[in-house]
Coordinates of C-alpha atoms and ligand atoms in Angstrom, one line a residue:
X1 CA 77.3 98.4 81.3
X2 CA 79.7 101.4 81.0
X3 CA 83.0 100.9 81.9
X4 CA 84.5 103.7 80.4
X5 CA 85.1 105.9 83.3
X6 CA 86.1 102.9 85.4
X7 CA 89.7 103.6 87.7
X8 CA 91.8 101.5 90.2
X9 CA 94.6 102.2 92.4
X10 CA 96.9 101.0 94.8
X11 CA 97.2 102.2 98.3
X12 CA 99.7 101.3 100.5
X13 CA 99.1 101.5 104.5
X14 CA 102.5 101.8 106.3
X15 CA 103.4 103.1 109.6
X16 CA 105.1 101.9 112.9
X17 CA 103.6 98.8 114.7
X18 CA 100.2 99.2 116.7
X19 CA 99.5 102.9 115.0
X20 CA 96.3 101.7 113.8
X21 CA 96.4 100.8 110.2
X22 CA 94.9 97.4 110.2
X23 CA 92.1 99.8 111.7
X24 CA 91.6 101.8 109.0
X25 CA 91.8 98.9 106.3
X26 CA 89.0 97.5 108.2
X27 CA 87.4 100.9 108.6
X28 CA 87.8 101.9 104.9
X29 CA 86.3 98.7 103.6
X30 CA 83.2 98.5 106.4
X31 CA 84.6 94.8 106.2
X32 CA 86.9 93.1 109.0
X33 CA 89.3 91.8 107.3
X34 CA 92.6 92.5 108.9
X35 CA 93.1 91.3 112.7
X36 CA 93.5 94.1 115.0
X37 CA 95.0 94.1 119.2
X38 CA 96.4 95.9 121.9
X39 CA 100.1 94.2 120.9
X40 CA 102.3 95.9 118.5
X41 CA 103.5 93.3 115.3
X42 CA 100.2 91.9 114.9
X43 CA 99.9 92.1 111.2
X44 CA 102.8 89.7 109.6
X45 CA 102.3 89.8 105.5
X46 CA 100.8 92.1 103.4
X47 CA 97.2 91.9 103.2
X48 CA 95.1 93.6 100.6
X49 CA 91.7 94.8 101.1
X50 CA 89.4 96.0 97.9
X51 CA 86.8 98.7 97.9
X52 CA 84.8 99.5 94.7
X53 CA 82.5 102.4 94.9
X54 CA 81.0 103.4 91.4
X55 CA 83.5 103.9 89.5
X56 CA 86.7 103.9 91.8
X57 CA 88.0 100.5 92.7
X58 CA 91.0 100.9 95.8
X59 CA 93.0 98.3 96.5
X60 CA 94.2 98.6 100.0
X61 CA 97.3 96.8 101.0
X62 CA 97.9 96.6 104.3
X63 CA 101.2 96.1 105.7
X64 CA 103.4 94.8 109.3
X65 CA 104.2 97.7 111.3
X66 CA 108.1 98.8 110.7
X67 CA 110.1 98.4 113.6
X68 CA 113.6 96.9 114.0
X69 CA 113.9 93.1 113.5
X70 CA 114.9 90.8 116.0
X71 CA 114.0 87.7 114.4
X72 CA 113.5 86.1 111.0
X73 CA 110.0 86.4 110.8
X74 CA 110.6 90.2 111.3
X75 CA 113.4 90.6 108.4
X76 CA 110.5 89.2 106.3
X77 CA 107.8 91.2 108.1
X78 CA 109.6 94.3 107.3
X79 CA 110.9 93.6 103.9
X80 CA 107.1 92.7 103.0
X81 CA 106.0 95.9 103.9
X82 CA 108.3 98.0 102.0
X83 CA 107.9 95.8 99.0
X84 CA 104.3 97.1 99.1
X85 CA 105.2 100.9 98.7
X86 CA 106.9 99.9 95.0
X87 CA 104.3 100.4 92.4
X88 CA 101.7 101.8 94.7
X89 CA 99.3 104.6 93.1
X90 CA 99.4 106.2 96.4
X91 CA 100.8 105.5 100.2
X92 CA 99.4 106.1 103.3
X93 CA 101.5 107.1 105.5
X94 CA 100.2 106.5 109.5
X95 CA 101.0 108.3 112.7
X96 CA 99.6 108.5 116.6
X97 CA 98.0 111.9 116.9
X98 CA 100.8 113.0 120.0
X99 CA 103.8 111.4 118.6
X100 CA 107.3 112.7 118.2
X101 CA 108.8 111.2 115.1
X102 CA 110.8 108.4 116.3
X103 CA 114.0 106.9 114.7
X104 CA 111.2 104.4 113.2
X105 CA 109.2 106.7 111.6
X106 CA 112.0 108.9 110.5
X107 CA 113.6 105.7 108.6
X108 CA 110.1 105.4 106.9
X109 CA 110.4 109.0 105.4
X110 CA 114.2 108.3 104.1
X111 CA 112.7 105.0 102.5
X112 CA 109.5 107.0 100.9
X113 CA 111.9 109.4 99.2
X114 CA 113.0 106.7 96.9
X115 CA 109.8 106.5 95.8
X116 CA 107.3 108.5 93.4
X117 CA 103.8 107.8 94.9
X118 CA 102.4 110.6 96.9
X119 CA 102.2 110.0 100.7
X120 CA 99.3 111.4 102.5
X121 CA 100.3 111.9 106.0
X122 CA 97.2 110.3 108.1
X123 CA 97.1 110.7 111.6
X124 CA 95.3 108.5 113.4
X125 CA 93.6 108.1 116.8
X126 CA 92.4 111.7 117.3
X127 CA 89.5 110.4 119.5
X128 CA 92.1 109.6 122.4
X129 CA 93.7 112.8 121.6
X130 CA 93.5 116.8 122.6
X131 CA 93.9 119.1 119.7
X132 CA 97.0 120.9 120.9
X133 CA 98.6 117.7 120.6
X134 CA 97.4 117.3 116.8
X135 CA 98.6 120.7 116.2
X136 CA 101.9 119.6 118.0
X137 CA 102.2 116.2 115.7
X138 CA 101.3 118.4 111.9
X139 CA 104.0 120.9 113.0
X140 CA 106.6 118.1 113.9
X141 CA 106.0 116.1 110.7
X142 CA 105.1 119.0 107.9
X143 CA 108.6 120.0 107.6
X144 CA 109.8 116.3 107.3
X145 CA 108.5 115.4 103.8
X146 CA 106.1 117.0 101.2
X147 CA 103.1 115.4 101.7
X148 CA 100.9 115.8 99.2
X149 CA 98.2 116.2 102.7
X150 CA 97.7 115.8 106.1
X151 CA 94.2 113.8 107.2
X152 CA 93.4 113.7 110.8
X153 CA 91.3 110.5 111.3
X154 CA 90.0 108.3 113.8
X155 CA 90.2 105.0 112.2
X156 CA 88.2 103.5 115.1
X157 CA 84.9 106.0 115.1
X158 CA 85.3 106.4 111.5
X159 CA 85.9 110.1 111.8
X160 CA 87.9 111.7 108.7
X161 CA 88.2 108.6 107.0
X162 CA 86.0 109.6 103.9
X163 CA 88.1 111.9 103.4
X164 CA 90.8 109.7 102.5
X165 CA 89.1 107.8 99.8
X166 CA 87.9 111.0 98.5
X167 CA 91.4 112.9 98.1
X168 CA 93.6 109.4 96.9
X169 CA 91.6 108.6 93.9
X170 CA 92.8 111.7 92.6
X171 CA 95.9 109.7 91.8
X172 CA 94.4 106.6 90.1
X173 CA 94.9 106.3 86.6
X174 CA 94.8 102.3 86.0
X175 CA 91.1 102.6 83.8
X176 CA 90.0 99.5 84.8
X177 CA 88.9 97.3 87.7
X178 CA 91.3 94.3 88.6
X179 CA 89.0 92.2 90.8
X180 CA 85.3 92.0 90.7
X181 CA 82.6 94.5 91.6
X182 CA 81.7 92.3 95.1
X183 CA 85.6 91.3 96.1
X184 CA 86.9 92.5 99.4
X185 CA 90.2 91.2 100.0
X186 CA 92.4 88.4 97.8
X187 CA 92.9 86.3 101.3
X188 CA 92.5 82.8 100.9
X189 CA 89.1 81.9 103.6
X190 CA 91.6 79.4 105.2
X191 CA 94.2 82.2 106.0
X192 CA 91.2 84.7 107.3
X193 CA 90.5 81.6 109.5
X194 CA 93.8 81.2 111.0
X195 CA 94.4 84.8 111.5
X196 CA 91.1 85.3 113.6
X197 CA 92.3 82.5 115.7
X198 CA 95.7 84.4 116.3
X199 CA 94.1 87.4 117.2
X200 CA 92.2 85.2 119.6
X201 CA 95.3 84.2 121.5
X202 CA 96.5 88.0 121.2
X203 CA 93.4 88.9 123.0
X204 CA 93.4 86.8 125.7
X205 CA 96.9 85.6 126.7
X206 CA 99.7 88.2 128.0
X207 CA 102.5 89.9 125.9
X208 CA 105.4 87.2 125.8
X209 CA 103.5 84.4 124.0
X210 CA 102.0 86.0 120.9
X211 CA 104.6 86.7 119.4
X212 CA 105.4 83.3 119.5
X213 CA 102.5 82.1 118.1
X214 CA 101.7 80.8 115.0
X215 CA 98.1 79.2 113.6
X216 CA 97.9 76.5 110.5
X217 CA 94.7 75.2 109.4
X218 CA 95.0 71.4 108.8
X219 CA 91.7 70.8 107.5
X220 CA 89.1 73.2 106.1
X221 CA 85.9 71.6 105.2
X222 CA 82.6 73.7 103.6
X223 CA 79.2 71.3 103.8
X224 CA 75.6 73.1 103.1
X225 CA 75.3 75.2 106.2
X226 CA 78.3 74.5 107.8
X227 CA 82.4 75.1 107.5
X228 CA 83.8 72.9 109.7
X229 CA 87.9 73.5 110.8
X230 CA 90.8 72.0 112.1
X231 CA 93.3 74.2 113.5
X232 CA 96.8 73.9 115.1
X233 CA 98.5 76.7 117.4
X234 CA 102.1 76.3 117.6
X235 CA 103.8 77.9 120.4
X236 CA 107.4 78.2 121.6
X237 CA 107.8 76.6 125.2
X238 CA 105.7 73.8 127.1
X239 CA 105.1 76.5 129.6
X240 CA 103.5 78.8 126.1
X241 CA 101.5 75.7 125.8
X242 CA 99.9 75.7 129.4
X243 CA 99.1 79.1 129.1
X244 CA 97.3 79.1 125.7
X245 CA 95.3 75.8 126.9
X246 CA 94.6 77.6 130.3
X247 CA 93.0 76.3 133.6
X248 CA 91.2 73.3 133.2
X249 CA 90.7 74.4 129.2
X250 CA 89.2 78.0 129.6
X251 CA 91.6 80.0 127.7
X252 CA 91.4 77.7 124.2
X253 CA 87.5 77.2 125.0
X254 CA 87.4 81.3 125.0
X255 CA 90.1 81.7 122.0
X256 CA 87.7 79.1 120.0
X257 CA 83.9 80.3 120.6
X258 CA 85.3 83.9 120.2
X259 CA 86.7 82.8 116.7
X260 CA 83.5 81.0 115.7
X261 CA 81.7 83.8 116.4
X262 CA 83.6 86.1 113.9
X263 CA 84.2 83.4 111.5
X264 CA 80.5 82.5 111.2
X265 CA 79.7 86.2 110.6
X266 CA 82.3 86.8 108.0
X267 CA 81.3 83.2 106.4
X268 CA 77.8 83.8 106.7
X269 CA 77.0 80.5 107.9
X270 CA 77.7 78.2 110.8
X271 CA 81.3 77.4 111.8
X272 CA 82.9 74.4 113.4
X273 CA 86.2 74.8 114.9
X274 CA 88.4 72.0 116.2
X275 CA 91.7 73.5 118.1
X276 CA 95.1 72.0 118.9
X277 CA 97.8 73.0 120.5
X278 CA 101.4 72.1 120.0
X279 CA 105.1 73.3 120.8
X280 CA 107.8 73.9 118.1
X281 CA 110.8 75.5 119.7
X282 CA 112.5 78.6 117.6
X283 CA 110.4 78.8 114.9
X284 CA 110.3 82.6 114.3
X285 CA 114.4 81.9 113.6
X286 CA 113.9 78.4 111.7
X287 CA 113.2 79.4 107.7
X288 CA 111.7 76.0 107.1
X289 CA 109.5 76.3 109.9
X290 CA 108.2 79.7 109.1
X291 CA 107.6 79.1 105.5
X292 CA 105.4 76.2 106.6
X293 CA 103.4 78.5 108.8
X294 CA 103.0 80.6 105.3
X295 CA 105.3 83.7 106.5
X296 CA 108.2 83.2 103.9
X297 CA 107.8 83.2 99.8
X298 CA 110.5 81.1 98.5
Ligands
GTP1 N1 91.4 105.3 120.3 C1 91.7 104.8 119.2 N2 92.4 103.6 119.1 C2 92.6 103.1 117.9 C3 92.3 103.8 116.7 N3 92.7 103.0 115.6 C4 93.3 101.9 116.1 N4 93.2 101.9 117.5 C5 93.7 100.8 118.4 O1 95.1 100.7 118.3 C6 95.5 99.3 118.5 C7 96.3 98.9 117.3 O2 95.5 98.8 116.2 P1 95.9 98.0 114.9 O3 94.9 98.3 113.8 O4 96.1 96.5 115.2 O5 97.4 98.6 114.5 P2 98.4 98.3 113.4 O6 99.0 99.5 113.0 O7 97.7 97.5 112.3 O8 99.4 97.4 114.2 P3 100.5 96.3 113.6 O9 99.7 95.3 112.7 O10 101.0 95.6 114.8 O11 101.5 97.0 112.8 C8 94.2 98.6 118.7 O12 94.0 98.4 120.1 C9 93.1 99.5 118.1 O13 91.9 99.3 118.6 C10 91.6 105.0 116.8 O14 91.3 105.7 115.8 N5 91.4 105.5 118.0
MG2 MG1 98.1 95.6 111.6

């Protein structure tokens, strides 16, 4: 084989909460591997997604939306996200198609400043969107920052995207590949497991509970054919609990066959889930409680 004219990069994804980018990490890699909702501050760590094509390996990461903290969980959310920009190759910088730059977004284009990577400005959703408010949204943010380009996209009907991978490979230089050929993402199966199920209860419960949800696998068993797991939901309130459970079950019947079915076609097989619900008041605010649930590094 010849691996001479092999590159990789970095690629940061970073933008205010529910502007799509867990979209187009999915989009980019024709892989679901990133949980996606309605709900703003749905992605909580970094999460890196790979792509090799010929020659170019990308390596996505994928980062919480920045808004302004209110917990503990969202100091680390945000702190996580910015970590990602350091030693990126390039960033990716996402924006709503009819947005005004908000406080949020303007406190994202001080923070890239202090940084070298190019940022390609990528706005995003231009399906739902007319094209005087596009226009409207490159003349608001042009004068902001020099971006090294502006990429309408569509991250959901994959309109534009190619044009992304095209235009940031420009900037890898790494001449080698740091995971193999067939990777997509470095996320443990059991995390990927426990992260469907959260999007699950995203999904199908209303806005004050997900945010107080967090999923731990307790057992993760692979036989022939089969990948059998226990999960546990932990929620903040009794009432929480109810909710998630739902009328005589439906709600964690629905959260758990709608998991199985994404988990078996991710795993490729067939997929066994066993779900439990229980209540652990505060957690979001408790640092030993969170770093259980995986969210803080020590
Ligand atoms: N119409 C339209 N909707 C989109 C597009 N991309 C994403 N969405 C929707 O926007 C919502 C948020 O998408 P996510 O990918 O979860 O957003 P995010 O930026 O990762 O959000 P956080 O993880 O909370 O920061 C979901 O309902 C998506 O289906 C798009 O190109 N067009
Ligand atoms: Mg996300």
């Amino acid at each position: 084989m010849d691996n001479e004219n092999r590159k990789c990069g970095f690629v940061a994804i970073i933008g205010r909460p529910n502007v799509g980018k867990s979209t187009l990490l999915n989009t980019m890699l024709g892989e679901k591997i990133a949980i996606v909702s309605k709900k703003p501050q749905t992605t909580r760590t970094s999460i890196t997604g790979i792509l090799t094509k010929g020659d170019i390996q990308y390596i996505f990461i994928d980062t919480p939306g920045i808004h302004k903290p209110r917990t503990r969980l969202g100091d680390y959310m945000i702190k996580s996200a910015y970590s990602s920009i350091s030693g990126a190759d390039a960033v990716l910088f996402v924006v709503e198609a009819d947005s005004k730059p908000s406080p949020t977004e303007k406190s994202i284009i001080d923070r890239l400043r202090t940084q070298k990577a190019p940022v390609y400005l990528i706005i995003n959703k231009i399906d739902a969107k007319s094209k005087e408010k596009l226009g409207q949204t490159i003349l608001d943010y042009s004068p902001l920052y020099d971006f090294a380009d502006v990429i309408p996209v569509s991250a959901l009907k994959n309109d534009g995207v190619d044009i992304i991978l095209d235009e940031v490979k420009n900037n890898f230089t790494e001449p080698r590949f740091f995971f193999p050929e067939d990777m997509i993402t470095d996320q443990p199966e059991r995390l990927i497991a426990a992260e469907v199920i959260r999007e699950k209860i995203l999904r199908l419960t209303d806005d004050e509970i997900p945010h107080g949800t967090a999923v731990t696998i307790e057992d993760f068993k692979e036989k022939k054919d089969l990948v059998s797991i226990r999960a546990e939901i932990f929620c903040e309130k009794a009432s929480h609990k109810g909710i998630i459970i739902g009328k005589n079950g439906e709600t964690i019947k629905k959260i758990g066959t709608y998991a199985r079915e994404d988990l078996e076609e991710f795993f490729g097989c067939r997929v066994f889930i066993d779900l439990w619900v229980k209540v652990k008041k505060n957690w979001r605010d408790s640092v030993s409680a969170a770093k259980n649930f995986g969210y803080f590094e020590d």
